[in-house]
Coordinates of C-alpha atoms and ligand atoms in Angstrom, one line a residue:
M1 CA -18.6 -9.0 -3.8
D2 CA -20.2 -10.0 -0.5
I3 CA -17.8 -11.3 2.1
R4 CA -19.3 -14.3 3.9
L5 CA -18.7 -14.8 7.6
E6 CA -18.7 -18.4 8.9
R7 CA -18.9 -17.9 12.7
I8 CA -17.1 -20.4 14.9
A9 CA -18.9 -21.8 17.9
E10 CA -17.8 -20.2 21.2
S11 CA -16.5 -23.7 22.4
E12 CA -14.1 -23.9 19.4
L13 CA -12.3 -20.6 20.0
K14 CA -8.7 -21.0 21.0
P15 CA -7.3 -19.9 24.4
K16 CA -5.5 -16.5 24.2
P17 CA -1.8 -16.5 25.0
D18 CA -0.1 -14.7 27.9
E19 CA 0.4 -11.1 26.6
S20 CA 3.7 -10.8 28.3
K21 CA 5.1 -13.7 26.2
L22 CA 3.9 -13.0 22.7
G23 CA 7.1 -12.8 20.7
F24 CA 6.7 -12.6 16.9
G25 CA 4.7 -15.0 14.7
K26 CA 4.1 -17.6 17.3
F27 CA 0.3 -17.3 17.8
M28 CA -2.5 -17.3 15.2
S29 CA -5.9 -16.0 15.9
D30 CA -9.3 -17.8 15.4
Y31 CA -10.3 -16.6 11.9
M32 CA -8.7 -16.1 8.5
F33 CA -9.9 -14.6 5.3
V34 CA -9.8 -16.7 2.1
M35 CA -10.6 -15.8 -1.5
K36 CA -10.1 -17.8 -4.7
Y37 CA -9.2 -16.9 -8.3
D38 CA -9.4 -18.7 -11.5
E39 CA -9.2 -17.4 -15.0
S40 CA -12.8 -18.1 -16.0
K41 CA -14.5 -16.7 -12.8
G42 CA -12.0 -14.1 -11.6
W43 CA -12.0 -13.5 -7.9
N44 CA -14.7 -15.4 -6.1
D45 CA -16.0 -16.9 -2.9
P46 CA -14.5 -14.4 -0.4
V47 CA -15.0 -15.8 3.1
I48 CA -14.0 -15.2 6.7
R49 CA -13.8 -18.6 8.4
K50 CA -12.0 -20.7 11.0
Y51 CA -8.2 -20.6 10.8
E52 CA -7.3 -24.1 9.7
D53 CA -5.3 -26.2 7.3
F54 CA -5.6 -25.8 3.5
S55 CA -5.8 -28.7 1.2
L56 CA -3.5 -28.3 -1.8
D57 CA -2.7 -30.5 -4.8
P58 CA 0.9 -31.7 -4.5
A59 CA 1.4 -30.3 -8.0
A60 CA 0.2 -26.9 -6.9
M61 CA 2.5 -24.6 -8.8
V62 CA 3.5 -22.6 -5.7
L63 CA 5.2 -25.7 -4.3
H64 CA 7.4 -26.1 -7.3
Y65 CA 8.1 -22.7 -8.9
G66 CA 7.5 -20.3 -6.1
Q67 CA 4.7 -18.0 -7.3
A68 CA 4.2 -16.7 -3.8
I69 CA 4.0 -13.1 -2.5
F70 CA 3.0 -11.6 0.9
E71 CA 2.6 -8.4 2.9
G72 CA 3.0 -7.5 6.5
L73 CA 1.2 -4.8 8.5
K74 CA -0.3 -4.3 12.0
A75 CA -3.5 -3.4 13.8
Y76 CA -3.0 -1.3 16.9
R77 CA -5.3 -1.0 19.9
G78 CA -5.6 2.7 20.7
K79 CA -7.5 4.6 23.3
D80 CA -11.2 3.8 24.0
G81 CA -10.8 0.3 22.5
R82 CA -10.5 1.7 18.9
I83 CA -8.4 -0.3 16.6
F84 CA -6.2 1.2 13.9
L85 CA -4.5 -0.1 10.7
F86 CA -1.4 1.8 9.5
R87 CA -1.4 2.7 5.8
P88 CA -3.1 -0.6 4.7
T89 CA -3.8 0.6 1.2
D90 CA -0.1 1.1 0.6
N91 CA 0.5 -2.6 1.5
L92 CA -2.3 -3.7 -0.9
N93 CA -1.0 -1.6 -3.7
R94 CA 2.5 -2.9 -3.1
M95 CA 1.1 -6.4 -3.2
N96 CA -0.2 -5.7 -6.7
I97 CA 3.2 -4.6 -7.8
S98 CA 4.5 -7.9 -6.5
A99 CA 1.7 -9.7 -8.2
E100 CA 2.5 -8.1 -11.6
R101 CA 6.2 -8.9 -11.3
M102 CA 5.5 -12.5 -10.5
C103 CA 2.8 -12.8 -13.3
M104 CA 0.1 -13.5 -10.7
A105 CA -3.5 -12.3 -10.5
R106 CA -3.9 -8.8 -9.1
I107 CA -6.0 -8.5 -6.0
P108 CA -9.1 -6.3 -5.8
T109 CA -7.7 -3.9 -3.1
D110 CA -11.1 -2.4 -2.1
V111 CA -12.6 -5.9 -1.3
V112 CA -9.4 -6.9 0.5
L113 CA -9.3 -3.8 2.6
D114 CA -12.9 -4.4 3.6
A115 CA -12.1 -8.0 4.4
M116 CA -9.1 -7.0 6.4
K117 CA -11.2 -4.6 8.6
Q118 CA -13.9 -7.2 9.1
L119 CA -11.3 -9.9 9.9
V120 CA -9.7 -7.7 12.6
E121 CA -13.2 -6.9 13.9
V122 CA -14.3 -10.5 14.4
D123 CA -10.9 -11.3 15.9
Q124 CA -10.8 -8.1 17.9
E125 CA -10.2 -9.9 21.2
W126 CA -6.9 -11.0 19.7
V127 CA -5.6 -7.4 19.4
P128 CA -3.4 -7.3 22.4
R129 CA -3.6 -4.6 25.1
V130 CA -0.1 -4.7 26.6
N131 CA 2.1 -1.7 25.8
G132 CA 3.8 -1.8 22.4
S133 CA 2.0 -5.0 21.3
S134 CA -0.2 -5.3 18.2
L135 CA -2.0 -7.7 15.9
Y136 CA 0.3 -8.7 13.0
I137 CA -1.6 -9.1 9.7
R138 CA -0.2 -11.3 7.0
P139 CA -1.9 -11.2 3.6
A140 CA -0.5 -13.8 1.1
L141 CA -1.1 -14.9 -2.4
I142 CA -0.1 -18.3 -3.8
A143 CA -0.5 -20.2 -7.2
T144 CA -2.7 -23.2 -6.6
E145 CA -3.2 -24.6 -10.1
A146 CA -1.9 -28.2 -10.4
G147 CA 0.6 -28.6 -13.2
L148 CA 4.3 -28.9 -13.7
G149 CA 4.8 -26.7 -16.7
V150 CA 6.7 -23.5 -15.9
R151 CA 4.3 -20.7 -16.8
P152 CA 1.9 -18.3 -14.9
A153 CA -0.7 -20.3 -13.0
A154 CA -4.4 -19.8 -13.9
E155 CA -5.6 -20.4 -10.3
Y156 CA -4.7 -18.6 -7.1
L157 CA -5.5 -18.5 -3.4
F158 CA -5.4 -15.2 -1.5
F159 CA -5.6 -15.3 2.3
I160 CA -5.1 -13.2 5.3
I161 CA -4.0 -14.6 8.7
T162 CA -3.3 -12.6 11.8
G163 CA -1.7 -13.1 15.2
P164 CA -0.8 -11.1 18.3
V165 CA 2.9 -9.9 18.5
G166 CA 4.7 -8.4 21.4
A167 CA 6.6 -5.1 21.6
Y168 CA 9.8 -5.4 19.7
Y169 CA 11.7 -3.6 22.4
S170 CA 10.0 -4.6 25.6
E171 CA 13.0 -3.5 27.6
G172 CA 13.8 -0.4 25.7
F173 CA 15.9 0.0 22.6
N174 CA 18.7 -2.4 22.1
P175 CA 21.0 -1.3 19.3
T176 CA 21.8 -4.2 16.9
R177 CA 25.1 -5.5 15.8
I178 CA 25.1 -5.9 12.0
Y179 CA 27.3 -8.0 9.7
V180 CA 28.1 -6.3 6.4
E181 CA 27.6 -9.2 3.9
D182 CA 30.3 -9.4 1.2
K183 CA 29.9 -13.0 0.2
Y184 CA 26.1 -13.5 -0.4
V185 CA 23.8 -11.0 -2.3
R186 CA 20.1 -10.5 -1.8
A187 CA 19.0 -9.1 -5.2
V188 CA 20.3 -8.2 -8.6
P189 CA 19.3 -5.5 -11.0
G190 CA 16.5 -6.8 -13.2
G191 CA 15.6 -9.4 -10.5
V192 CA 12.9 -9.4 -7.9
G193 CA 14.5 -7.5 -5.0
H194 CA 11.8 -4.7 -5.1
V195 CA 8.9 -7.1 -4.5
K196 CA 7.9 -9.1 -1.4
T197 CA 8.1 -12.6 -3.0
A198 CA 8.8 -15.7 -0.9
G199 CA 11.9 -16.7 -2.8
N200 CA 13.8 -13.6 -1.7
Y201 CA 13.5 -14.7 1.9
A202 CA 14.5 -18.3 1.3
A203 CA 17.6 -17.1 -0.5
S204 CA 18.5 -14.8 2.4
I205 CA 18.4 -17.4 5.2
M206 CA 21.9 -18.7 4.8
A207 CA 23.6 -15.3 5.2
A208 CA 21.4 -14.6 8.3
V209 CA 22.4 -18.0 9.8
E210 CA 26.1 -17.4 9.3
A211 CA 25.9 -13.9 10.7
H212 CA 24.0 -15.2 13.8
K213 CA 26.7 -17.8 14.4
L214 CA 29.2 -14.9 14.5
G215 CA 27.1 -13.0 17.0
Y216 CA 25.4 -10.5 14.7
T217 CA 21.6 -9.8 14.6
Q218 CA 21.3 -9.2 10.9
V219 CA 23.2 -8.7 7.7
L220 CA 23.6 -5.5 5.7
W221 CA 23.2 -6.2 2.0
L222 CA 25.5 -4.6 -0.5
D223 CA 24.7 -4.3 -4.2
A224 CA 25.3 -7.5 -6.2
I225 CA 27.6 -6.0 -8.9
K226 CA 30.2 -3.9 -7.1
R227 CA 29.6 -5.2 -3.6
K228 CA 30.1 -1.6 -2.4
N229 CA 26.8 0.2 -2.3
I230 CA 24.4 -0.2 0.5
E231 CA 21.0 -1.8 -0.1
E232 CA 19.1 -2.8 3.0
V233 CA 19.5 -4.5 6.4
G234 CA 17.9 -7.9 6.8
T235 CA 14.2 -7.2 6.0
S236 CA 14.4 -3.5 6.8
N237 CA 15.4 -0.4 4.9
I238 CA 18.4 1.5 6.2
F239 CA 19.1 5.2 7.1
F240 CA 22.3 7.1 8.0
V241 CA 22.6 10.4 9.8
I242 CA 25.7 12.0 8.4
G243 CA 26.3 15.6 9.6
D244 CA 22.9 17.2 9.4
D245 CA 21.7 15.0 6.6
L246 CA 19.4 11.9 6.7
I247 CA 20.5 9.6 3.9
T248 CA 18.9 6.4 2.6
P249 CA 19.7 4.4 -0.6
E250 CA 17.4 5.3 -3.5
L251 CA 14.8 2.8 -4.8
S252 CA 17.1 1.4 -7.5
G253 CA 15.0 -1.7 -8.3
S254 CA 16.7 -4.1 -6.0
I255 CA 15.5 -2.6 -2.7
L256 CA 12.1 -3.2 -1.2
P257 CA 10.1 0.1 -1.1
G258 CA 9.2 0.0 2.6
I259 CA 6.2 1.9 3.9
T260 CA 8.0 2.6 7.2
R261 CA 10.9 4.0 5.0
D262 CA 8.4 6.3 3.2
S263 CA 6.9 7.4 6.5
V264 CA 10.3 8.2 8.0
I265 CA 11.2 10.3 5.0
Q266 CA 7.9 12.3 5.2
L267 CA 8.2 12.8 9.0
A268 CA 11.8 13.9 8.8
R269 CA 10.9 16.4 6.0
D270 CA 8.0 17.7 8.1
W271 CA 10.5 18.4 10.8
G272 CA 12.8 20.4 8.4
I273 CA 15.4 17.7 8.2
R274 CA 17.1 17.4 4.8
V275 CA 16.5 13.8 3.5
T276 CA 18.4 12.5 0.5
E277 CA 17.7 9.3 -1.4
R278 CA 21.0 8.4 -3.1
T279 CA 23.7 5.8 -3.7
I280 CA 25.8 5.4 -0.5
S281 CA 28.7 3.1 -0.3
I282 CA 30.0 1.1 2.7
D283 CA 33.3 3.0 2.4
E284 CA 31.6 6.4 2.7
V285 CA 29.7 5.2 5.8
L286 CA 32.9 3.8 7.5
S287 CA 34.9 6.9 6.7
A288 CA 32.1 9.1 8.0
N289 CA 32.2 7.0 11.2
E290 CA 36.0 7.6 11.4
D291 CA 35.8 11.3 11.0
G292 CA 33.0 11.6 13.5
S293 CA 30.3 12.8 11.0
L294 CA 28.3 9.6 11.1
K295 CA 25.9 10.1 14.0
E296 CA 23.2 7.4 13.7
V297 CA 22.3 4.3 11.7
F298 CA 18.9 2.7 11.9
G299 CA 16.7 0.2 10.1
T300 CA 13.0 0.7 9.3
G301 CA 10.3 -1.8 8.9
T302 CA 6.8 -2.8 10.2
A303 CA 8.1 -5.3 12.7
A304 CA 10.4 -3.1 14.8
V305 CA 9.4 0.3 13.3
I306 CA 12.9 1.8 14.0
S307 CA 15.9 -0.5 14.8
P308 CA 19.0 1.4 15.9
V309 CA 22.3 -0.1 14.7
G310 CA 25.1 0.0 17.3
A311 CA 27.9 -1.7 15.4
L312 CA 28.9 -2.7 11.9
H313 CA 31.3 -5.5 11.1
Y314 CA 33.0 -5.3 7.7
K315 CA 35.8 -7.5 6.4
G316 CA 37.1 -8.6 9.7
E317 CA 36.7 -5.3 11.6
T318 CA 33.9 -4.1 13.9
C319 CA 33.2 -0.5 14.4
T320 CA 30.9 1.1 16.9
I321 CA 28.3 3.6 15.7
G322 CA 27.2 6.5 17.9
G323 CA 28.9 4.9 21.0
G324 CA 26.6 1.9 20.6
K325 CA 23.7 3.9 21.9
T326 CA 20.3 4.8 20.3
G327 CA 20.5 8.1 18.5
E328 CA 18.3 11.1 19.1
L329 CA 16.6 11.0 15.7
S330 CA 16.1 7.3 15.9
Q331 CA 14.3 7.7 19.2
R332 CA 12.2 10.7 18.0
L333 CA 11.1 8.9 14.9
F334 CA 10.2 5.8 16.9
D335 CA 8.2 7.7 19.4
E336 CA 6.4 9.7 16.8
L337 CA 5.5 6.8 14.6
Q338 CA 4.3 4.7 17.5
A339 CA 2.1 7.6 18.8
I340 CA 0.5 7.9 15.3
Q341 CA 0.0 4.2 14.9
Y342 CA -1.8 3.9 18.3
G343 CA -3.8 7.0 17.6
F344 CA -2.3 8.9 20.5
Q345 CA -1.1 11.7 18.3
E346 CA -2.5 13.7 15.4
D347 CA -2.1 12.0 12.1
P348 CA -1.4 14.8 9.5
H349 CA -0.8 12.4 6.6
N350 CA -4.0 10.4 7.2
W351 CA -2.0 7.2 7.6
V352 CA -4.2 5.5 10.1
V353 CA -7.5 3.7 9.2
K354 CA -10.0 2.8 11.9
T355 CA -11.5 -0.7 11.8
T356 CA -14.3 -0.2 14.3
Ligands
LIG1 C1 9.0 -5.8 4.2 C2 10.4 -5.4 3.9 C3 10.9 -4.1 4.3 C4 10.1 -3.1 5.1 O1 8.9 -2.7 4.6 P1 7.8 -2.0 5.5 O2 6.7 -1.7 4.5 O3 8.4 -0.8 6.1 O4 7.4 -3.0 6.5 C5 12.2 -3.8 3.9 N1 12.9 -4.7 3.2 C6 12.5 -5.9 2.9 C7 13.4 -6.8 2.2 C8 11.2 -6.3 3.3 O5 10.8 -7.5 2.9

């Protein structure tokens, strides 16, 4: 499939934002990638064109029954102007797992990877230069067929938009305060917690809003049945350092299999650290904190890479983790992953992919 490029006139390019005030998800670059699917033609008409509004039928099935999935990854500007993607094929393969669970058309990963590289290349001036910044890449797939029957749609739109984002920790690590959620749940066994589908995020907003009101950054989700076992934190996976062990909940079906999670597991094992994927309850974590064996807690995800947890609030009590400071392993993992992502460091697992 040939990807068409519809160039925009120089005069139509948007002004670039101030790189010291990027934040997250506020600015979109000049171009987007779009590709259509229908049952008779399959995937067709892949094009890189101006970022602009879509036109959708009001009966488009995504607007009613929520067949919508997405991904999130970043392009990093390394030395000598080279631009790197971090494990993009893993994102695209995960998107197809999401597509299957939601009965949507699978994307052709080779075409999409090619499109992603070309998109980053035409928008390369949007890949920011300031330390710790990057170009966030958002692939998404939605059901566009018009109809009100509940069934898999026969038409889809796949698109990729991008935009510059700032360093998550522009003033150094700031360990987060986390609210352990015992009222709302994120995902149930047999549900869709293991895929990146839009509805999961819509359903999580209320818990996040209530936690924010109480002064917490994010919620820590417990399992939906016993409300005891730890699942993830906000939109990140979670790790605990207890004694000499690095522990993270196993991929039970209700947890998102994070690519940062997988990278952290591999790096820690490279360093000779014992990593266990297993069921871990909130009680075990709190008692390990009391007896002093809990050393660090951190979240992992594309946005922040590593986000140290400084406090946990559970059933009316707040406990401090690791003196509220960033742990040694959290810092080491953050530094190593960033160095690999920006191409400053050897990449033994072949995680980074050059775009130019
Ligand atoms: C995206 C996401 C993660 C992190 O995945 P990465 O591939 O590491 O970015 C974790 N949990 C949830 C619920 C997510 O949506």
